[in-house]
Short mmCIF file of C-alpha atoms and ligand atoms in Angstrom, two decimals:
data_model
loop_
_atom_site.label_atom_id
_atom_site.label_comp_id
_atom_site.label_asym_id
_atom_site.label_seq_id
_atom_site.Cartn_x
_atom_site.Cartn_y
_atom_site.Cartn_z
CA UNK A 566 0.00 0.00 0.00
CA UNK A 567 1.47 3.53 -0.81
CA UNK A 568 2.38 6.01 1.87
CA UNK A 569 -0.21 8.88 1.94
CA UNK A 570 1.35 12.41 1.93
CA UNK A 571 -1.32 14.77 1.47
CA UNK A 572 -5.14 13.87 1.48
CA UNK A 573 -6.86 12.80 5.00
CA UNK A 574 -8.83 10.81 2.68
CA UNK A 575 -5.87 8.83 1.65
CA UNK A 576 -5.41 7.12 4.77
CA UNK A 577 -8.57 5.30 4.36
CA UNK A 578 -7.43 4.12 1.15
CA UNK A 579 -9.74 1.30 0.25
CA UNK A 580 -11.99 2.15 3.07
CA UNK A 581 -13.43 5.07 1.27
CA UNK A 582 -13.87 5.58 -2.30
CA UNK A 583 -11.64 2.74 -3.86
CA UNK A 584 -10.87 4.75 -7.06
CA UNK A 585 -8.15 7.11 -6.97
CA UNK A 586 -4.91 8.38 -8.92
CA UNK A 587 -1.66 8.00 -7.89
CA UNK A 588 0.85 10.36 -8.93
CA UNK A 589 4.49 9.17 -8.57
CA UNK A 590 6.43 12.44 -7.00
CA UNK A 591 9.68 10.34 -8.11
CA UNK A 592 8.74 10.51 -11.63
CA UNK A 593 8.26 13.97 -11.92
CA UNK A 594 11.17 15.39 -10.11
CA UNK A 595 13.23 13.07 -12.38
CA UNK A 596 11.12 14.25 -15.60
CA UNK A 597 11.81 17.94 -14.65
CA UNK A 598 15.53 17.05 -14.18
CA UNK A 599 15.94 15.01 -17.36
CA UNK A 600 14.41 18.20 -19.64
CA UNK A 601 16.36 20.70 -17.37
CA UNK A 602 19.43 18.60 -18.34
CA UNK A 603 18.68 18.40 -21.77
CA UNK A 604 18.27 22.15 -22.33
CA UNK A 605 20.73 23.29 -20.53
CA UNK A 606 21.99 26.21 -19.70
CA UNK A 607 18.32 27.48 -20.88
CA UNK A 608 16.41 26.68 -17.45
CA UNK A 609 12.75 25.49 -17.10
CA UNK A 610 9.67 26.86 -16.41
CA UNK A 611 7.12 23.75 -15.99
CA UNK A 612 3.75 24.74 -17.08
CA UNK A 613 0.55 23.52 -14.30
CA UNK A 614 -2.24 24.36 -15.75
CA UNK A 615 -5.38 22.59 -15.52
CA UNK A 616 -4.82 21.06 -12.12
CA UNK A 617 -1.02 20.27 -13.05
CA UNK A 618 -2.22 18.23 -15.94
CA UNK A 619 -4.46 16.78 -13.87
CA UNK A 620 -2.07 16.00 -11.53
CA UNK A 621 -2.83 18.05 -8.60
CA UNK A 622 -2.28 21.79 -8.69
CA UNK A 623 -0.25 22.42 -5.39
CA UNK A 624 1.56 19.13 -4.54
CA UNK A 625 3.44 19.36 -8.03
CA UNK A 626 3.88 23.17 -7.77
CA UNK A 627 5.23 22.35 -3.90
CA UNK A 628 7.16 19.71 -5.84
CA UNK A 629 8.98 21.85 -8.38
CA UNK A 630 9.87 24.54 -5.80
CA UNK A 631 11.43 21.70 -3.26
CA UNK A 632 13.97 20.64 -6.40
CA UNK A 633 14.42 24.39 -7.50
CA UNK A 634 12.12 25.10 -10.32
CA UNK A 635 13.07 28.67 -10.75
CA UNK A 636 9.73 29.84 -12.53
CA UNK A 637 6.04 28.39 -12.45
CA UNK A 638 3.92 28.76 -15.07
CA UNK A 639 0.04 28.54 -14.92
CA UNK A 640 -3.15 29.70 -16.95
CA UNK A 641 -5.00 31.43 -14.75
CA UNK A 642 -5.14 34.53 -12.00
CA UNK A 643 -7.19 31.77 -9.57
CA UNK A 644 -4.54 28.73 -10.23
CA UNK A 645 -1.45 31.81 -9.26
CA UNK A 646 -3.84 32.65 -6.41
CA UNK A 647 -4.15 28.75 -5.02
CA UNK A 648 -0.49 28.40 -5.51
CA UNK A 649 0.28 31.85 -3.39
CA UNK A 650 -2.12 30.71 -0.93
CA UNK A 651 -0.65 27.86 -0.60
CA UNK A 652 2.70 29.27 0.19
CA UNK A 653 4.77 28.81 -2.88
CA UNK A 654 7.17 31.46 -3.21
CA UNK A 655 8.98 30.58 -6.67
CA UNK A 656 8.01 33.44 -9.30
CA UNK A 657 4.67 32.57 -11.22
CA UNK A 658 3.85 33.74 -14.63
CA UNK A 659 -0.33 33.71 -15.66
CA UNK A 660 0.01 33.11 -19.55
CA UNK A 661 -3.44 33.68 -20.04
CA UNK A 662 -5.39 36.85 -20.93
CA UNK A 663 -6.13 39.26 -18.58
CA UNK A 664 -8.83 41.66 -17.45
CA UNK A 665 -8.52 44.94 -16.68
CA UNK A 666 -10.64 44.35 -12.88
CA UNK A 667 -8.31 41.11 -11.99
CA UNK A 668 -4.71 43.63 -12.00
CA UNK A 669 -4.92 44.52 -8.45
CA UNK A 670 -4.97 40.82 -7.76
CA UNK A 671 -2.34 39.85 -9.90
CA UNK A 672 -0.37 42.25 -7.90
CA UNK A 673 -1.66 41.94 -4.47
CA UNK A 674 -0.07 38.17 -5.26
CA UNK A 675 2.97 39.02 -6.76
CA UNK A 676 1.68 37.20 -10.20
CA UNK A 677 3.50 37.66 -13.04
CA UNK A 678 1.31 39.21 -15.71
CA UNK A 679 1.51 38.34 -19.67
CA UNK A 680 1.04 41.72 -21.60
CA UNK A 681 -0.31 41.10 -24.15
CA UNK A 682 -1.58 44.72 -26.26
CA UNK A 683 -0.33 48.26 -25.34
CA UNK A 684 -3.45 49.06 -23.85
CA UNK A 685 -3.20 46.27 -21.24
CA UNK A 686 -0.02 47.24 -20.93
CA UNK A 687 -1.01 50.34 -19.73
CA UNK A 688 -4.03 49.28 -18.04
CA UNK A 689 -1.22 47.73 -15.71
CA UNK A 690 1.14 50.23 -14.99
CA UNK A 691 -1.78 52.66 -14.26
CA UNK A 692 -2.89 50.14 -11.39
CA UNK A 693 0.23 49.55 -10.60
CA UNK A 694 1.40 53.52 -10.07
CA UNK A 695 -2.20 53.87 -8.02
CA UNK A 696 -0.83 50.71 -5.89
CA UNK A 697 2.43 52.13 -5.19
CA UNK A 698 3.88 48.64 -6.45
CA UNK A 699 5.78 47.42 -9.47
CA UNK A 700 4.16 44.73 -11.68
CA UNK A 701 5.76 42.26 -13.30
CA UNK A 702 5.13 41.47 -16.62
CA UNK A 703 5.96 39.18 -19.58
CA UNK A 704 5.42 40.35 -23.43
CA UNK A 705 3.55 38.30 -25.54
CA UNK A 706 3.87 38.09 -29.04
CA UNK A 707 1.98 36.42 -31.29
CA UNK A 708 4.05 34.58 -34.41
CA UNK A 709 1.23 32.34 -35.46
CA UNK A 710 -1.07 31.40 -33.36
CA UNK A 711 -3.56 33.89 -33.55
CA UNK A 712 -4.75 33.42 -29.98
CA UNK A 713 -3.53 36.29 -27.84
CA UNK A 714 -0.37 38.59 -27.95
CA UNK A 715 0.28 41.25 -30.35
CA UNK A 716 1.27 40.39 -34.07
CA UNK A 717 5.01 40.08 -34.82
CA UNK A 718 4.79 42.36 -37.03
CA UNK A 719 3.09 45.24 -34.99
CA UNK A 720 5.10 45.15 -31.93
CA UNK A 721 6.87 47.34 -32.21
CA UNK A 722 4.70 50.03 -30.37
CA UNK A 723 3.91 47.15 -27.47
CA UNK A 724 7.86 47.48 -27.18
CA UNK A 725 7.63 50.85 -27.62
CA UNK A 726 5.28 51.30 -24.88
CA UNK A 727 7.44 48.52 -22.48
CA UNK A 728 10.47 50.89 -22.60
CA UNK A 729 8.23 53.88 -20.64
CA UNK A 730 7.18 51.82 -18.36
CA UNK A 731 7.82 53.43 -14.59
CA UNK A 732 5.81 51.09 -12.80
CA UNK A 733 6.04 48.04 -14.64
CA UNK A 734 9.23 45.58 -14.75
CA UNK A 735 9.27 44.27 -18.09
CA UNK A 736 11.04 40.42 -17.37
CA UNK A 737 10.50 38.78 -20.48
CA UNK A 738 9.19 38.64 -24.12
CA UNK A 739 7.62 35.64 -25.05
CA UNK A 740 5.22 33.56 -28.28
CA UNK A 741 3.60 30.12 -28.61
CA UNK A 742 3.99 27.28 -30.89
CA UNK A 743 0.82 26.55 -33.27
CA UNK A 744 2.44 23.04 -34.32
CA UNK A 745 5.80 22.29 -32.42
CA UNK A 746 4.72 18.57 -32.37
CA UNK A 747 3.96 18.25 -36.13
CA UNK A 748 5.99 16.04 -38.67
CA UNK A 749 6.08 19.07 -40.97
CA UNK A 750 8.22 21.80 -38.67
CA UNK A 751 8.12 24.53 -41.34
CA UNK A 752 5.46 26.64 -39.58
CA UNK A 753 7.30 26.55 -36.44
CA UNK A 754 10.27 27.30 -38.13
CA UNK A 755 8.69 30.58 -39.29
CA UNK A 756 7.17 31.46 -35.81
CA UNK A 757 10.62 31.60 -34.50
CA UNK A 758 12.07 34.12 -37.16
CA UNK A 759 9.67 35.97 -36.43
CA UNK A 760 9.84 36.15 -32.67
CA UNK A 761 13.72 36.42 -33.50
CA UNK A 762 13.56 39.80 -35.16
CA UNK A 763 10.96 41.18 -32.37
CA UNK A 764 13.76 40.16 -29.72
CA UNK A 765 16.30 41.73 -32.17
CA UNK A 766 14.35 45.17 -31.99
CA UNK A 767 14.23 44.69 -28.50
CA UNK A 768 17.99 44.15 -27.71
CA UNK A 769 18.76 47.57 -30.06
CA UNK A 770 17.14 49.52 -27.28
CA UNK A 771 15.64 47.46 -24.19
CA UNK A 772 17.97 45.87 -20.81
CA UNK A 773 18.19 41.71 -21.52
CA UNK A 774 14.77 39.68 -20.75
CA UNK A 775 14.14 36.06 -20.24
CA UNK A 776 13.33 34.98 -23.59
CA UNK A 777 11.14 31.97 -24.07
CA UNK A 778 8.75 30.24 -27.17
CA UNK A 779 9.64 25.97 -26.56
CA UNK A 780 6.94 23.99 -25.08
CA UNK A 781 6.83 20.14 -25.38
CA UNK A 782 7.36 19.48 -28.69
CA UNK A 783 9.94 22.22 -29.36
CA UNK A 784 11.75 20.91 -26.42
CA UNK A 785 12.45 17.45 -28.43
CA UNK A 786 12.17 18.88 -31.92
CA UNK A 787 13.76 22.05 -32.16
CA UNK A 788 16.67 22.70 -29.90
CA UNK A 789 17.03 26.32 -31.76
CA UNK A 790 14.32 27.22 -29.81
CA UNK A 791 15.11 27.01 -26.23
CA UNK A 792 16.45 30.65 -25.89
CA UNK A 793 16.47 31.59 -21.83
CA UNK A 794 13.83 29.31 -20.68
CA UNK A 795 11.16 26.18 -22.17
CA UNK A 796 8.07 25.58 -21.12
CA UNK A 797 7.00 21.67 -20.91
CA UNK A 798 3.68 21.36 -20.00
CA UNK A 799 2.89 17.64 -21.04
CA UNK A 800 6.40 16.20 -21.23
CA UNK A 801 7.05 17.12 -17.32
CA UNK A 802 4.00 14.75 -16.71
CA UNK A 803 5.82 12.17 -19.17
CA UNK A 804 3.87 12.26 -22.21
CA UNK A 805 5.32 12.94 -25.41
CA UNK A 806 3.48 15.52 -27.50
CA UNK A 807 2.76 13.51 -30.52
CA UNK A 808 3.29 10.65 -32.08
CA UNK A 809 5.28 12.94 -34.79
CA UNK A 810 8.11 14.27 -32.21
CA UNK A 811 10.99 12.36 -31.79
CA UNK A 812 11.39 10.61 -28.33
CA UNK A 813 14.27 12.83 -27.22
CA UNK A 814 14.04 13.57 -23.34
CA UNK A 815 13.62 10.32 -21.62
CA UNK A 816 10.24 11.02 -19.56
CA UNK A 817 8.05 8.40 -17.62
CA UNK A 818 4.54 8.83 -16.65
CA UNK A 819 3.75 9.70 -13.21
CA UNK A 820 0.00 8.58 -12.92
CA UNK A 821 -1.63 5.62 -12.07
CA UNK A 822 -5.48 5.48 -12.39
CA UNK A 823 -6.77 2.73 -10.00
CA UNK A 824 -10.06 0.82 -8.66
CA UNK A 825 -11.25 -2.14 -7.47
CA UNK A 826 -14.10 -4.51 -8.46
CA UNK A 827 -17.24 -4.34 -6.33
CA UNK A 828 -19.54 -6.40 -8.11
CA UNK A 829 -19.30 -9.83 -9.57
CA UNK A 830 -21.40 -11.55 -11.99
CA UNK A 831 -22.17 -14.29 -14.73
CA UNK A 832 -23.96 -12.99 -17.72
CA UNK A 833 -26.27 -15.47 -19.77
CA UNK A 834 -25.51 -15.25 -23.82
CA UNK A 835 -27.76 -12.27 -25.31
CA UNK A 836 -28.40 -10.44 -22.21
CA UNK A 837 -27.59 -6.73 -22.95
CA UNK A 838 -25.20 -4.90 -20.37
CA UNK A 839 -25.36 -1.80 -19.50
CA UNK A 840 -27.70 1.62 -20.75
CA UNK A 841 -28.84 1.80 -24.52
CA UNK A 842 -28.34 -2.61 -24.56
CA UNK A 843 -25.52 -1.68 -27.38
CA UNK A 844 -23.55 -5.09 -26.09
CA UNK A 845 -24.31 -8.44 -24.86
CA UNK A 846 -22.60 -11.97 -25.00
CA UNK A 847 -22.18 -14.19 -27.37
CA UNK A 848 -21.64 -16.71 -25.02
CA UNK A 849 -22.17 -17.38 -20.71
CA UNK A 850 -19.04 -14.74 -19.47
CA UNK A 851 -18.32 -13.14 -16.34
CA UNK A 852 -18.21 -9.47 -15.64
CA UNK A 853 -16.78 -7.12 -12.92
CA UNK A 854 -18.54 -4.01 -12.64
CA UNK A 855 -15.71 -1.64 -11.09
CA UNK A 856 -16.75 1.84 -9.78
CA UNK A 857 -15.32 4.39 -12.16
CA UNK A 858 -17.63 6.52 -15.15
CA UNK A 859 -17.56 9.55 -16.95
CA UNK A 860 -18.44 11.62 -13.61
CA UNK A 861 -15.05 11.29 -12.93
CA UNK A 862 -13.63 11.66 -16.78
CA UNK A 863 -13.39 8.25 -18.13
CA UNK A 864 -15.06 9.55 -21.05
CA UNK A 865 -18.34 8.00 -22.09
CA UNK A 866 -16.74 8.19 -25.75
CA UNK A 867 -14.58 4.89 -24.87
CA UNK A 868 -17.87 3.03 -24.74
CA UNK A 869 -16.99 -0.18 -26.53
CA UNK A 870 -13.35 0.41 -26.73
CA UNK A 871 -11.42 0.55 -23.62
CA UNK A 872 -9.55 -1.87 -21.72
CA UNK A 873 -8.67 -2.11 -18.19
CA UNK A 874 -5.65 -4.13 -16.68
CA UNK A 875 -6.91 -6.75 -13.96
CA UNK A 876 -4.79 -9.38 -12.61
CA UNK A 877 -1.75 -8.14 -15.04
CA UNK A 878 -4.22 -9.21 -18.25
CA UNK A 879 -6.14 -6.77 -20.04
CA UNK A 880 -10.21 -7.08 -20.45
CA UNK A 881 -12.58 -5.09 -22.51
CA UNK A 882 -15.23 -2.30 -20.59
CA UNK A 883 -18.21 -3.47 -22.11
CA UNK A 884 -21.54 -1.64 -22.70
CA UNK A 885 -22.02 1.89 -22.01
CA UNK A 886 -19.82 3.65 -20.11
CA UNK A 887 -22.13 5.08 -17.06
CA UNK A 888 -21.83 8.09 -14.61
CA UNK A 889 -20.33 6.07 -12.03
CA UNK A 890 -19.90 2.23 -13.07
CA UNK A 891 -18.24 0.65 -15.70
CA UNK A 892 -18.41 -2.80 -16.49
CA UNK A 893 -15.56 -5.19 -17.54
CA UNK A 894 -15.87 -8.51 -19.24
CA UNK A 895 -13.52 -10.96 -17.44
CA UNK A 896 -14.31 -13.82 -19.91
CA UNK A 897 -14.44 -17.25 -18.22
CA UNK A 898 -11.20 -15.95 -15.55
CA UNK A 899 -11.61 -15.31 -12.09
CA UNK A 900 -11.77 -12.02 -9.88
CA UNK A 901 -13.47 -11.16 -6.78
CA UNK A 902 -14.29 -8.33 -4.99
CA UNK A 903 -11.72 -5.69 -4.01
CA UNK A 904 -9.25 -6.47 -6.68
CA UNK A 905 -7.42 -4.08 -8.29
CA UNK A 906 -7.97 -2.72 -11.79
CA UNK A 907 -5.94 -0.45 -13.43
CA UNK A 908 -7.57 1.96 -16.21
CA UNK A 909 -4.31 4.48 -16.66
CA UNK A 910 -0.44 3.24 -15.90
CA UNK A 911 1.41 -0.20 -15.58
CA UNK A 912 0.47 -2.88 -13.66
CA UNK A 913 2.28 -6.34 -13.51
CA UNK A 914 3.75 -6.08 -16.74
CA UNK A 915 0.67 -5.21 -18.14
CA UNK A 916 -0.15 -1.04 -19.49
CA UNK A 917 -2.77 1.14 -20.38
CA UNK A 918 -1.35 4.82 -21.66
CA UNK A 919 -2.36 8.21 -21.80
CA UNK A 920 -2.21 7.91 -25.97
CA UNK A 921 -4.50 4.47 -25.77
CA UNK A 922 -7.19 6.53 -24.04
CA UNK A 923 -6.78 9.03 -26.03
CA UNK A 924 -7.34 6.85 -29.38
CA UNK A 925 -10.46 5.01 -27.62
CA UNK A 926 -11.76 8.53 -26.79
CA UNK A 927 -10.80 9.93 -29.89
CA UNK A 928 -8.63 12.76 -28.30
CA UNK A 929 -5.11 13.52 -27.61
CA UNK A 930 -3.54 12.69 -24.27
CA UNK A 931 -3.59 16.09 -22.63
CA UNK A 932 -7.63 15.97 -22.67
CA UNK A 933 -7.48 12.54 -21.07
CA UNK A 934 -4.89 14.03 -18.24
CA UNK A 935 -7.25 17.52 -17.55
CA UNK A 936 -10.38 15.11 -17.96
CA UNK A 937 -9.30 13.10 -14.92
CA UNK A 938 -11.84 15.59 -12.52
CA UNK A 939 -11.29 16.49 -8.85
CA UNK A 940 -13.82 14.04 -7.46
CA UNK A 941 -11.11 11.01 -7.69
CA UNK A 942 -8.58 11.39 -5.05
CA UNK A 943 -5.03 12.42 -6.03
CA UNK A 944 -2.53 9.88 -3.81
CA UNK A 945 1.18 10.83 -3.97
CA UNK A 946 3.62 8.18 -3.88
CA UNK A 947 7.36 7.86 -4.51
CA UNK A 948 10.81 9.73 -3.25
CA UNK A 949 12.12 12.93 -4.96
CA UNK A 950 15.58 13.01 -3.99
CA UNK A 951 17.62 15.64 -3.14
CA UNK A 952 19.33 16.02 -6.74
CA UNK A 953 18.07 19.95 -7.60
CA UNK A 954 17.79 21.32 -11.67
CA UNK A 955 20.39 22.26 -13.19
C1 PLP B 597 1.52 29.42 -23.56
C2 PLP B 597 1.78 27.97 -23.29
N1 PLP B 597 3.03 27.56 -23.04
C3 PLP B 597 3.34 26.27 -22.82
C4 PLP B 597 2.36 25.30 -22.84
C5 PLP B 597 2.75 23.86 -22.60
O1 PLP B 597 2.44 23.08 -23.72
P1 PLP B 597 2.86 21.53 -23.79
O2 PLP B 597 1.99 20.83 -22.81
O3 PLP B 597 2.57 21.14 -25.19
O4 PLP B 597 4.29 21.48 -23.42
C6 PLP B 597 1.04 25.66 -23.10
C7 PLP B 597 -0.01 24.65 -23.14
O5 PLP B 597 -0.77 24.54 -24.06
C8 PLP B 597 0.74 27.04 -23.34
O6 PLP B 597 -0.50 27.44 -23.60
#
């Protein structure tokens, strides 16, 4: 049984609600330390969004600033706010947008702010000059994405504007990748010209920023890209992007998705299971109905397709996918009550990954990771070490 290190819950493991995910601490720290290795001397900013990839906002973010993570990077004001609440000290850049009535907040928390347009540029240093503070900002530029930041090749008044700034420390410049993870790397290839020439225009006049553009996939595929600082969202969590980016940075996944059987039964031939009667057997079988559904994001879409590791052997969910309750067809082998079955990670051999989900689903990995909702418990297992980044 694994130690417990955070939840109360977790100490009733088993007692209470049998399905939970454990996230191995070990893997992560060494996943942080393998990219931070590989990129080296740029440094790392690991990107916890989305409940850290769905694996638990503030024990990864406590995590990264134990082995010296030297920036944070999240999506949202609230996910800064949890992490400030929470004590974490390490700098935190939101890379979201912004509204103009969430800037005193962002300040009051010592958030890092992505600028993203000369008017919220200046929509910050107003509130910061009424504060008496200094914000902290980040420029974003948009190369290609078209999502936020100003165009590449309009920003030159957002620099303009950065360079009057009284009240506003302007840290770093930064864009996104539209298709880092893509066989064909021409697009990205053009993204970072252009950033290029915006940091040129800003090194004629402006004091040195932290420069940064890589996430996952440019982390493996395109090493010209790692500048001051990368940004690995998926890869920290030991996913590869893609199927189309070379396995470069040798990551491990950190989650295991467990639960146990709590119902036992033999099914006569033709006797539909589950809602909508979409399955039955061909012949007498056994099935396990084991309490995990869609409630908790085993996605209803895997009806029919997914398979579950029992006993180191993998059996097919069959029927609907419900709320709450799946059901797995065993065949003619045995299980009883309690057992364990594994829907995500490795079990005796035996594996069930983030990109199989995915397929059955018809999704890419990071939707299964972020799908995995708050109502199954997060148990953290496994040593970090004392080994710090690079
Ligand atoms: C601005 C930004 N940077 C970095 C990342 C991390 O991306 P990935 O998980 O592909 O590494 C994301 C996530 O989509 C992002 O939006």
């Amino acid at each position: 049984m694994p130690t417990p290190l955070h939840e109360p819950t977790l100490a009733e493991d088993g007692v209470l609600r049998p399905t939970h995910l454990l996230v191995d601490r070990g893997r992560l720290a060494d996943n942080l330390r393998a990219i931070a290795r590989h990129v080296a001397p740029a440094k790392v900013m690991p990107v916890l969004k989305a409940n850290a990839y769905g694996h638990g906002l503030v024990p990864v973010a406590q995590l990264y600033e134990e082995i010296g993570a030297p920036y944070l990077a999240v999506a949202y004001l609230e996910e800064g706010m949890r992490l400030r609440r929470a004590g974490i000290r390490t700098p935190i850049l939101v890379l979201g947008g912004i509204l103009g009535s969430q800037l005193p907040l962002f300040i009051e928390h010592d958030l890092t702010i992505t600028a993203s347009s000369v008017d919220k540029l200046e929509a910050i240093e107003e509130i910061a000059r009424e504060a008496g503070r200094r914000a902290r900002v980040h420029l974003k530029i948009d190369t290609g994405m078209e999502r936020i930041g100003v165009h590449w090749y309009s920003a030159d008044a957002l620099l303009e504007r950065a360079l009057r700034c009284t009240h506003t420390h302007v840290e770093g410049i930064f864009s996104h990748f539209a298709n880092s993870d893509a066989p064909d790397l021409t697009h990205a290839r053009l993204q970072l010209e252009r950033f290029e020439e915006v940091l040129e225009t800003w090194a004629r006049r402006g004091p040195p920023v932290l420069r940064h553009i890589a996430n996952s996939g440019a982390v493996e595929a395109l090493p010209e890209s790692w500048l001051d600082l990368v940004r690995p969202g998926i890869l920290a969590y030991g996913v590869h992007p893609s199927r189309d980016v070379p396995r470069q940075v040798p990551v491990r996944p950190a989650l295991t998705w467990v639960s146990r059987v709590v119902y036992f039964k033999v099914v006569k031939p033709g006797n539909p299971v589950s809602y909508g009667s979409t399955w039955a057997p061909e012949e007498l079988t056994r099935l396990v109905t084991v309490p995990v559904g869609y409630g908790d994001g085993y996605a209803r879409r895997m009806s029919g397709r997914a398979e579950v590791v029992l006993h180191g052997r993998r059996y097919p969910v069959v029927g609907r996918i419900c709320m709450d309750q799946v059901m797995v067809d065993i065949g003619w082998d045995s299980a009883y009550n309690a057992d364990e079955v594994v829907l995500l990670g490795e079990r005796d051999g035996s594996a069930v990954t983030a990109e199989e989900l995915a397929e059955w689903a018809g999704t890419i990995p990071y939707e299964i990771l972020t799908g995995i909702n708050t109502r199954v418990p997060r148990v953290y297992v496994g040593e970090v070490g004392p080994e710090r980044l690079p």
